[in-house]
Coordinates of C-alpha atoms and ligand atoms in Angstrom, one line a residue:
M1336 CA 145.0 12.2 98.4
R1337 CA 142.8 12.2 95.4
Y1338 CA 140.7 15.0 94.0
V1339 CA 137.1 14.1 93.2
S1340 CA 134.4 15.9 91.3
T1341 CA 131.6 17.3 93.4
R1342 CA 129.2 15.9 90.8
D1343 CA 130.8 12.5 90.5
N1344 CA 132.9 11.2 93.3
A1345 CA 134.0 8.2 91.4
L1346 CA 135.9 10.5 89.1
N1347 CA 139.2 11.1 90.8
M1348 CA 142.5 12.7 89.8
T1349 CA 145.8 13.7 91.2
A1350 CA 146.4 17.3 92.3
A1351 CA 148.3 18.1 89.1
Q1352 CA 145.6 16.6 86.9
A1353 CA 142.9 18.5 88.8
I1354 CA 144.7 21.8 88.4
A1355 CA 145.5 21.1 84.7
T1356 CA 141.9 20.2 84.0
G1357 CA 140.3 23.1 85.9
L1358 CA 136.5 22.4 85.8
S1359 CA 135.3 18.8 85.7
R1360 CA 133.5 17.8 82.5
D1361 CA 130.4 17.0 84.5
G1362 CA 130.3 20.6 85.6
G1363 CA 131.5 19.7 89.1
L1364 CA 134.4 21.2 91.0
F1365 CA 137.5 19.2 92.0
T1366 CA 137.8 18.8 95.7
P1367 CA 140.3 16.8 97.9
D1368 CA 138.8 13.6 99.2
T1369 CA 140.6 14.0 102.5
F1370 CA 142.0 17.0 104.4
P1371 CA 145.4 16.7 106.1
A1372 CA 145.5 17.5 109.8
V1373 CA 147.8 20.2 111.0
S1374 CA 148.8 19.8 114.7
M1375 CA 149.2 22.6 117.2
G1376 CA 153.0 21.9 117.2
E1377 CA 153.1 22.5 113.5
I1378 CA 151.1 25.7 113.9
E1379 CA 153.6 26.8 116.5
L1380 CA 156.4 26.3 113.9
L1381 CA 154.4 28.2 111.3
C1382 CA 154.2 31.1 113.7
K1383 CA 158.0 31.5 113.4
A1384 CA 158.1 31.3 109.6
D1385 CA 157.6 34.0 107.1
Y1386 CA 154.6 34.1 104.7
R1387 CA 156.5 32.3 101.9
E1388 CA 157.5 29.4 104.2
R1389 CA 154.0 29.2 105.6
A1390 CA 152.7 28.8 102.0
V1391 CA 155.2 26.0 101.3
K1392 CA 154.3 24.1 104.5
I1393 CA 150.5 24.3 103.9
M1394 CA 150.4 23.8 100.2
K1395 CA 152.7 20.8 100.1
L1396 CA 150.1 18.9 102.1
F1397 CA 147.9 19.0 99.1
L1398 CA 150.4 18.6 96.3
E1399 CA 151.8 15.1 96.7
E1400 CA 153.4 15.0 93.2
F1401 CA 155.4 18.1 93.8
T1402 CA 158.6 18.3 95.8
E1403 CA 159.0 20.8 98.6
E1404 CA 161.7 22.5 96.5
E1405 CA 159.3 23.0 93.6
I1406 CA 156.7 24.5 95.8
R1407 CA 159.3 26.7 97.4
G1408 CA 160.1 28.0 93.9
F1409 CA 156.5 28.8 93.2
A1410 CA 156.2 30.6 96.5
A1411 CA 159.3 32.6 95.9
A1412 CA 157.9 33.7 92.6
A1413 CA 154.4 34.4 93.9
Y1414 CA 155.2 36.2 97.2
S1415 CA 158.3 38.4 97.0
D1416 CA 159.0 42.0 95.9
N1417 CA 155.9 42.0 93.8
Y1418 CA 154.3 42.9 97.2
D1419 CA 154.8 46.4 98.7
T1420 CA 155.2 45.0 102.2
P1421 CA 157.9 42.6 103.4
D1422 CA 155.0 40.3 104.5
S1423 CA 152.6 39.5 101.7
A1424 CA 149.6 39.3 104.0
P1425 CA 150.2 41.6 107.0
L1426 CA 147.8 41.7 109.9
R1427 CA 146.8 45.1 111.2
K1428 CA 145.6 45.2 114.8
L1429 CA 142.7 47.6 115.4
D1430 CA 142.0 46.9 119.1
D1431 CA 142.3 44.1 121.6
T1432 CA 139.8 41.8 119.9
T1433 CA 139.9 42.9 116.2
A1434 CA 142.5 42.8 113.4
F1435 CA 142.4 43.3 109.7
L1436 CA 144.1 40.8 107.4
E1437 CA 145.3 43.0 104.5
L1438 CA 145.4 40.9 101.4
W1439 CA 145.9 43.8 98.9
H1440 CA 149.6 44.6 99.0
G1441 CA 150.2 42.7 95.7
P1442 CA 150.6 44.0 92.1
T1443 CA 146.9 44.8 91.5
C1444 CA 145.9 46.0 95.0
A1445 CA 143.2 43.3 95.6
F1446 CA 143.2 39.9 97.2
K1447 CA 142.9 38.1 93.9
D1448 CA 146.6 38.5 93.7
M1449 CA 147.1 36.1 96.6
A1450 CA 145.9 33.3 94.3
L1451 CA 146.6 34.6 90.9
Q1452 CA 150.3 35.2 91.6
M1453 CA 150.6 31.5 92.5
L1454 CA 148.1 29.8 90.1
P1455 CA 150.2 30.3 86.8
H1456 CA 153.2 28.6 88.3
L1457 CA 151.1 25.7 89.7
L1458 CA 149.3 25.4 86.4
S1459 CA 152.4 25.5 84.3
A1460 CA 154.1 22.7 86.4
S1461 CA 150.8 20.7 86.6
L1462 CA 150.6 20.7 82.8
K1463 CA 154.1 19.3 82.5
K1464 CA 153.4 16.7 85.2
S1465 CA 150.2 15.5 83.5
G1466 CA 152.0 15.1 80.1
E1467 CA 150.4 18.1 78.5
N1468 CA 152.6 19.4 75.7
R1469 CA 150.3 22.0 74.3
E1470 CA 150.5 25.6 75.4
V1471 CA 147.6 26.8 77.4
C1472 CA 145.9 30.1 76.4
I1473 CA 144.0 31.6 79.3
L1474 CA 140.9 33.5 78.1
V1475 CA 139.3 35.9 80.5
A1476 CA 136.2 38.1 80.3
T1477 CA 136.5 40.6 83.1
S1478 CA 134.4 43.3 84.8
G1479 CA 137.7 44.7 86.1
D1480 CA 139.7 43.1 88.9
T1481 CA 140.1 39.5 87.8
G1482 CA 141.4 40.5 84.4
K1483 CA 144.2 42.6 85.7
A1484 CA 145.1 40.1 88.4
A1485 CA 145.2 37.3 85.9
L1486 CA 147.4 39.3 83.5
E1487 CA 149.9 40.1 86.2
G1488 CA 149.9 36.5 87.3
F1489 CA 150.4 34.9 83.9
K1490 CA 152.7 37.5 82.3
D1491 CA 155.8 35.7 81.0
V1492 CA 155.0 32.4 82.7
D1493 CA 156.4 29.5 80.7
G1494 CA 154.0 27.5 78.5
T1495 CA 151.1 29.9 79.0
S1496 CA 149.6 32.9 77.3
I1497 CA 146.7 35.1 78.3
L1498 CA 144.1 37.1 76.5
V1499 CA 141.7 39.4 78.3
F1500 CA 138.5 40.9 77.0
Y1501 CA 136.9 43.8 78.9
P1502 CA 133.7 45.7 78.1
E1503 CA 134.6 49.1 76.6
D1504 CA 132.1 50.9 78.7
G1505 CA 132.0 48.7 81.7
V1506 CA 135.3 49.3 83.6
S1507 CA 136.7 52.3 85.5
D1508 CA 139.4 54.6 84.0
V1509 CA 141.9 53.2 86.4
Q1510 CA 141.0 49.6 85.6
K1511 CA 141.3 50.3 81.9
L1512 CA 144.6 51.9 82.3
Q1513 CA 145.8 49.0 84.4
M1514 CA 145.0 46.5 81.7
T1515 CA 145.9 48.4 78.5
T1516 CA 149.4 49.2 79.8
Q1517 CA 150.0 45.5 80.8
E1518 CA 153.6 44.4 80.2
G1519 CA 154.7 40.9 79.2
A1520 CA 155.4 39.0 76.0
N1521 CA 152.6 36.5 76.3
V1522 CA 149.7 38.9 77.0
G1523 CA 146.9 40.4 75.0
V1524 CA 144.1 42.8 76.0
C1525 CA 141.1 43.7 73.9
A1526 CA 138.1 45.9 74.4
V1527 CA 134.7 44.7 73.4
K1528 CA 132.0 47.1 72.2
G1529 CA 129.3 46.3 74.8
N1530 CA 128.8 45.5 78.4
F1531 CA 130.3 42.7 80.6
D1532 CA 127.6 40.2 79.5
D1533 CA 128.6 40.8 75.9
A1534 CA 132.2 40.1 76.7
Q1535 CA 131.4 37.1 78.8
S1536 CA 129.0 35.5 76.3
G1537 CA 131.6 36.1 73.6
V1538 CA 134.2 34.2 75.6
K1539 CA 131.7 31.4 76.4
A1540 CA 130.9 31.0 72.6
I1541 CA 134.7 30.7 71.9
F1542 CA 135.0 28.0 74.6
S1543 CA 132.2 25.9 73.0
D1544 CA 133.4 26.4 69.4
E1545 CA 134.5 22.8 68.5
Q1546 CA 136.0 23.9 65.2
L1547 CA 138.2 26.4 66.8
R1548 CA 139.2 23.9 69.5
E1549 CA 140.3 21.5 66.7
E1550 CA 142.2 24.2 64.9
L1551 CA 144.0 25.4 68.0
N1552 CA 144.8 21.8 69.0
E1553 CA 146.5 21.2 65.7
R1554 CA 148.5 24.3 66.2
G1555 CA 149.5 23.1 69.7
Y1556 CA 147.2 25.2 71.9
F1557 CA 144.3 24.7 74.2
L1558 CA 142.1 27.1 75.9
S1559 CA 141.5 27.4 79.6
S1560 CA 140.0 29.9 82.1
A1561 CA 141.2 31.9 85.1
N1562 CA 137.6 32.7 86.1
S1563 CA 137.0 29.1 86.7
I1564 CA 136.9 27.5 90.1
N1565 CA 140.3 25.9 89.7
W1566 CA 141.7 24.2 92.8
G1567 CA 144.9 26.0 92.1
R1568 CA 143.2 29.2 92.8
L1569 CA 141.6 28.0 96.1
L1570 CA 144.6 26.3 97.6
P1571 CA 146.8 29.4 98.0
Q1572 CA 144.0 31.1 99.9
V1573 CA 144.0 28.4 102.6
V1574 CA 147.5 29.6 103.5
Y1575 CA 146.5 33.1 104.7
Y1576 CA 144.1 31.8 107.2
F1577 CA 146.9 30.0 108.9
S1578 CA 149.1 33.0 108.5
A1579 CA 146.5 35.3 110.1
Y1580 CA 146.1 33.0 113.0
C1581 CA 149.9 32.9 113.6
D1582 CA 150.1 36.7 113.5
M1583 CA 147.2 36.9 116.0
V1584 CA 149.3 34.7 118.3
N1585 CA 152.5 36.7 117.5
N1586 CA 150.7 39.9 118.3
G1587 CA 149.3 38.6 121.5
L1588 CA 145.7 38.9 120.5
V1589 CA 145.2 35.2 121.3
K1590 CA 147.3 32.4 122.9
L1591 CA 148.3 29.4 120.8
G1592 CA 145.3 27.1 120.7
D1593 CA 142.7 29.7 121.4
K1594 CA 140.0 30.1 118.8
V1595 CA 139.4 33.1 116.6
N1596 CA 136.5 34.2 114.3
F1597 CA 136.9 35.3 110.7
C1598 CA 134.6 37.7 108.9
V1599 CA 134.9 37.5 105.2
P1600 CA 133.4 39.7 102.4
T1601 CA 132.0 37.2 100.1
G1602 CA 131.0 36.9 96.5
N1603 CA 131.7 33.6 94.8
F1604 CA 132.4 31.9 98.2
G1605 CA 136.0 31.1 97.3
N1606 CA 137.7 33.2 100.0
I1607 CA 135.5 32.0 102.9
L1608 CA 135.6 28.4 101.7
A1609 CA 139.4 28.5 102.1
G1610 CA 138.8 29.5 105.7
Y1611 CA 136.5 26.5 106.2
Y1612 CA 139.1 24.2 104.8
A1613 CA 141.8 25.7 107.2
M1614 CA 139.4 24.9 110.1
K1615 CA 138.9 21.4 108.9
M1616 CA 142.6 21.0 108.9
G1617 CA 142.8 21.9 112.6
L1618 CA 143.1 25.7 112.7
P1619 CA 141.4 26.9 115.9
V1620 CA 138.4 28.7 114.4
N1621 CA 135.2 29.4 116.3
R1622 CA 133.0 30.8 113.6
L1623 CA 133.1 32.0 110.0
V1624 CA 131.0 35.0 109.4
C1625 CA 129.9 35.4 105.8
A1626 CA 129.4 39.1 104.8
S1627 CA 127.4 40.2 101.8
N1628 CA 126.2 43.5 100.3
A1629 CA 122.6 44.1 99.1
N1630 CA 123.0 40.9 97.0
N1631 CA 122.3 38.9 100.1
V1632 CA 121.5 35.5 98.7
L1633 CA 124.1 33.9 101.0
T1634 CA 122.8 35.7 104.2
D1635 CA 119.4 34.2 103.5
F1636 CA 120.8 30.8 102.7
I1637 CA 122.7 30.7 106.0
K1638 CA 119.6 31.8 107.9
T1639 CA 117.0 29.6 106.2
G1640 CA 118.7 26.7 104.4
T1641 CA 117.1 27.8 101.1
Y1642 CA 119.3 29.1 98.4
D1643 CA 117.1 31.3 96.1
K1644 CA 118.7 33.4 93.3
N1645 CA 115.3 34.6 92.1
R1646 CA 115.7 38.2 93.3
Q1647 CA 116.7 41.6 92.0
F1648 CA 120.3 42.1 91.2
H1649 CA 121.8 45.1 92.8
T1650 CA 124.8 47.1 91.5
T1651 CA 126.6 48.3 94.6
V1652 CA 129.7 50.2 95.7
S1653 CA 131.3 46.8 96.5
P1654 CA 131.0 45.4 92.9
S1655 CA 133.3 42.3 93.4
M1656 CA 130.5 40.9 95.6
D1657 CA 127.7 41.6 93.2
I1658 CA 126.9 38.0 92.6
L1659 CA 123.8 35.9 92.8
I1660 CA 125.3 32.5 92.1
S1661 CA 128.2 31.7 94.4
S1662 CA 129.9 28.9 92.6
N1663 CA 132.2 27.7 95.3
L1664 CA 129.2 27.0 97.7
E1665 CA 129.0 23.7 95.8
R1666 CA 132.2 22.6 97.4
L1667 CA 130.9 23.4 100.9
L1668 CA 127.7 21.5 100.3
F1669 CA 129.7 18.5 99.0
D1670 CA 131.5 18.5 102.3
L1671 CA 128.5 19.1 104.5
S1672 CA 126.5 16.3 102.8
G1673 CA 129.3 13.8 103.3
M1674 CA 130.5 13.9 99.7
D1675 CA 127.1 13.0 98.4
D1676 CA 127.5 13.6 94.6
A1677 CA 124.0 12.6 93.7
Q1678 CA 122.6 15.1 96.2
I1679 CA 124.8 17.8 94.7
R1680 CA 123.7 17.0 91.2
S1681 CA 120.1 17.3 92.2
W1682 CA 120.6 20.7 94.0
M1683 CA 122.6 22.1 91.1
A1684 CA 119.9 20.9 88.6
M1685 CA 117.3 22.6 90.7
L1686 CA 119.4 25.8 90.8
S1687 CA 119.5 25.9 87.1
S1688 CA 115.9 24.9 86.4
E1689 CA 114.1 26.8 89.2
G1690 CA 116.8 29.0 90.6
K1691 CA 116.6 27.6 94.1
Y1692 CA 117.0 24.6 96.3
T1693 CA 116.6 23.8 100.0
V1694 CA 119.1 21.7 102.1
P1695 CA 117.7 19.2 104.6
D1696 CA 117.9 19.7 108.4
E1697 CA 121.1 17.6 108.9
V1698 CA 122.9 19.7 106.4
K1699 CA 121.5 23.0 107.8
A1700 CA 122.6 22.0 111.3
K1701 CA 126.2 21.4 110.1
L1702 CA 126.1 24.8 108.4
D1703 CA 124.8 26.5 111.6
A1704 CA 127.6 24.9 113.6
V1705 CA 130.2 27.0 111.7
F1706 CA 128.7 29.8 109.7
S1707 CA 126.9 33.0 110.5
G1708 CA 125.8 35.5 107.9
G1709 CA 124.9 39.1 107.6
F1710 CA 124.7 41.9 105.0
C1711 CA 125.2 45.7 104.7
D1712 CA 123.8 48.2 102.2
D1713 CA 125.7 50.9 100.4
D1714 CA 124.7 53.8 102.7
T1715 CA 125.9 51.8 105.7
T1716 CA 129.1 50.8 103.9
R1717 CA 130.0 54.5 103.3
K1718 CA 129.1 55.4 106.9
V1719 CA 131.3 52.6 108.3
I1720 CA 134.3 53.8 106.2
G1721 CA 133.8 57.3 107.4
E1722 CA 133.5 56.3 111.1
L1723 CA 136.5 54.0 111.1
Y1724 CA 138.6 56.7 109.3
N1725 CA 137.5 59.5 111.6
E1726 CA 137.7 57.5 114.9
Q1727 CA 140.7 55.3 114.3
N1728 CA 142.4 56.9 111.3
Y1729 CA 142.2 53.6 109.4
L1730 CA 141.1 53.7 105.8
I1731 CA 139.3 50.7 104.3
D1732 CA 137.7 49.9 101.0
T1733 CA 134.1 49.2 100.4
H1734 CA 134.3 45.4 100.5
T1735 CA 136.2 45.4 103.7
A1736 CA 133.7 47.8 105.2
V1737 CA 130.9 45.4 104.5
A1738 CA 132.7 42.7 106.4
Y1739 CA 133.6 45.0 109.3
K1740 CA 130.0 46.1 109.7
V1741 CA 128.7 42.6 109.5
L1742 CA 131.2 41.6 112.2
C1743 CA 130.0 44.5 114.5
D1744 CA 126.4 43.4 114.0
Y1745 CA 127.2 39.8 114.7
R1746 CA 129.0 40.7 117.9
A1747 CA 126.1 42.9 119.0
E1748 CA 123.5 40.2 118.3
N1749 CA 125.3 37.2 119.7
G1750 CA 127.5 38.6 122.4
D1751 CA 130.4 36.6 120.9
N1752 CA 133.5 38.6 121.6
T1753 CA 136.0 36.0 120.4
P1754 CA 139.0 37.8 118.9
A1755 CA 138.2 38.3 115.2
V1756 CA 140.0 38.8 111.9
V1757 CA 138.3 40.9 109.3
V1758 CA 139.5 39.7 105.9
S1759 CA 140.4 42.9 104.0
T1760 CA 140.2 42.3 100.3
A1761 CA 141.1 45.5 98.5
S1762 CA 143.1 48.7 98.8
P1763 CA 140.9 51.7 99.4
Y1764 CA 142.6 53.2 96.4
K1765 CA 140.9 50.7 94.1
F1766 CA 137.5 52.1 94.9
C1767 CA 138.5 55.8 95.3
D1768 CA 135.2 57.4 94.4
A1769 CA 133.1 55.6 97.0
V1770 CA 135.8 55.9 99.6
L1771 CA 136.2 59.7 99.0
E1772 CA 132.4 60.2 99.3
A1773 CA 132.5 58.1 102.5
I1774 CA 134.9 60.4 104.1
G1775 CA 132.9 63.5 103.1
E1776 CA 134.7 64.5 99.9
T1777 CA 133.4 64.6 96.4
A1778 CA 134.6 62.4 93.6
D1779 CA 134.6 65.0 91.0
V1780 CA 137.8 64.4 89.0
P1781 CA 138.6 61.7 86.4
G1782 CA 140.8 58.6 86.6
L1783 CA 144.1 58.9 88.3
E1784 CA 143.3 62.3 89.7
L1785 CA 140.9 60.6 92.0
V1786 CA 143.8 58.6 93.3
D1787 CA 145.8 61.8 93.9
K1788 CA 142.8 63.4 95.6
L1789 CA 142.4 60.5 98.0
S1790 CA 146.1 60.6 98.8
A1791 CA 146.1 64.4 99.4
V1792 CA 143.0 64.3 101.6
T1793 CA 144.1 61.4 103.7
G1794 CA 147.8 61.9 103.7
T1795 CA 148.3 58.2 102.8
A1796 CA 150.6 57.0 100.0
V1797 CA 149.3 55.9 96.6
P1798 CA 150.1 52.2 96.2
K1799 CA 153.1 51.8 93.9
P1800 CA 151.3 49.7 91.3
L1801 CA 148.8 52.6 90.8
E1802 CA 151.5 55.3 91.0
T1803 CA 153.6 53.7 88.3
L1804 CA 150.6 53.6 85.9
R1805 CA 151.3 57.2 85.1
S1806 CA 154.6 56.5 83.4
K1807 CA 153.4 53.4 81.5
T1808 CA 152.7 53.4 77.8
R1809 CA 149.4 52.1 76.5
R1810 CA 150.1 48.9 74.5
F1811 CA 146.6 47.7 73.7
T1812 CA 144.2 49.9 71.8
E1813 CA 142.1 47.3 69.9
S1814 CA 138.4 47.4 70.3
V1815 CA 136.1 44.9 68.5
E1816 CA 132.5 43.9 68.1
K1817 CA 131.4 40.9 70.1
T1818 CA 131.2 38.9 66.9
A1819 CA 134.9 39.5 66.1
M1820 CA 136.3 38.1 69.3
K1821 CA 137.1 34.7 67.8
E1822 CA 139.3 36.3 65.2
V1823 CA 141.1 38.2 68.0
V1824 CA 141.9 34.8 69.6
T1825 CA 143.2 33.2 66.4
S1826 CA 145.4 36.2 65.5
F1827 CA 146.6 36.5 69.1
L1828 CA 147.9 32.9 68.9
N1829 CA 149.7 33.5 65.6
Ligands
PLP3216 C1 136.6 38.8 94.4 C2 136.5 39.7 95.6 C3 135.7 39.4 96.7 C4 134.8 38.2 96.8 O1 135.6 37.0 97.0 P1 135.0 35.6 96.7 O2 136.1 34.6 96.8 O3 134.4 35.7 95.3 O4 133.9 35.3 97.7 C5 135.6 40.3 97.7 N1 136.3 41.5 97.7 C6 137.1 41.8 96.6 C7 137.8 43.1 96.6 C8 137.2 41.0 95.5 O5 138.0 41.3 94.5

């Protein structure tokens, strides 16, 4: 198996090289040139395994240079008591045809942990295998969730360090507390005076600073990103689709071999793409339903075959899906177009020059064969959270609510009652204010008090990672102008 760039399929690498490199120089994304088949017999065996072992069996199919023992070591580090449930990705049955796949039991209470608890181990080993002696410094500009998940993943991982910039006025109190109390000897956190765009453009400027690159190189460092669309972030996500299917079988919701639908709250298209890859490998999937909030560029793309980002950007109660350019869609298009790199180059060039492109009928037909799409606005999102809580006593976050609503709409429109998994991407405690309002309360207290209020009102327990924030000391207090970010990097690496 080789990994090719979506923009140059003659450029190919091993898994370790692709993970060590991150983004291809041509701007393309590394993608496997073949997808290993998983038989029904193998799925039956996975049904009897725990999450860690499921991860080993699926991931090793894509990591030919790694031994099973190595991968078992990564999985043991990534999915163990850093989760607050024995199973890292438990399935919660709602009724006879619906279950929620809860991907938020990890250290930061959001699904990014599923990949970011694994990526650092994969990356560290990939760097060694590809002969890289320098230490990697991960630079992140974050609007909240990714920064914390990356910090937790990379803390104290050999051969790596991580520096996160967040906008001083652009993250919630809880998110700020999560980041500034971060533990670990190789981590740094710094506020930037400004908004998310200021932090992000500051980081981009650092990445393209040739002089700094030289200087760091001489000192034995190189810079990389955890925001990037690294294959090492996507691969761990393929696992939980298999795991969810096995648990659907184990719970009697389907018989082995029967198909299921997945409905996925989507932003950058990474999560749902992992589901598509699982299906390509032989997982019995009927349809993938792509759920968006008011930023419904993907809903329109799935309906019309035209991707058009020229539209108003909406700030919503499901902020992790507030995205108008879904980077990982490029990997899907690469697959649907038969790995046609020239075609991908031309669509991506049109996306950057005109903000839109249209795929031809053959590609649209392949898209239709697998994907459906829908969206849900903020008012409906709150309404759905309230209803599910009142009627079924099940509390979900805003992103998950978008997916649940889109699944209900999809079923009503298409009469497709295939048993379905709603991919649940965050703890309701991560989005306390919207969730409180959704269940008829007011969000009138600051920071961690909101967390307490949600717990008191619903009688549910505060997730441990949020609970323990109270007793942590604030380690990082630095706040700089955007123009001073480069100095922060150089002194961090001293
Ligand atoms: C990142 C995120 C998403 C979107 O996932 P993509 O892989 O970007 O599509 C959905 N929900 C939550 C809570 C997230 O953090």
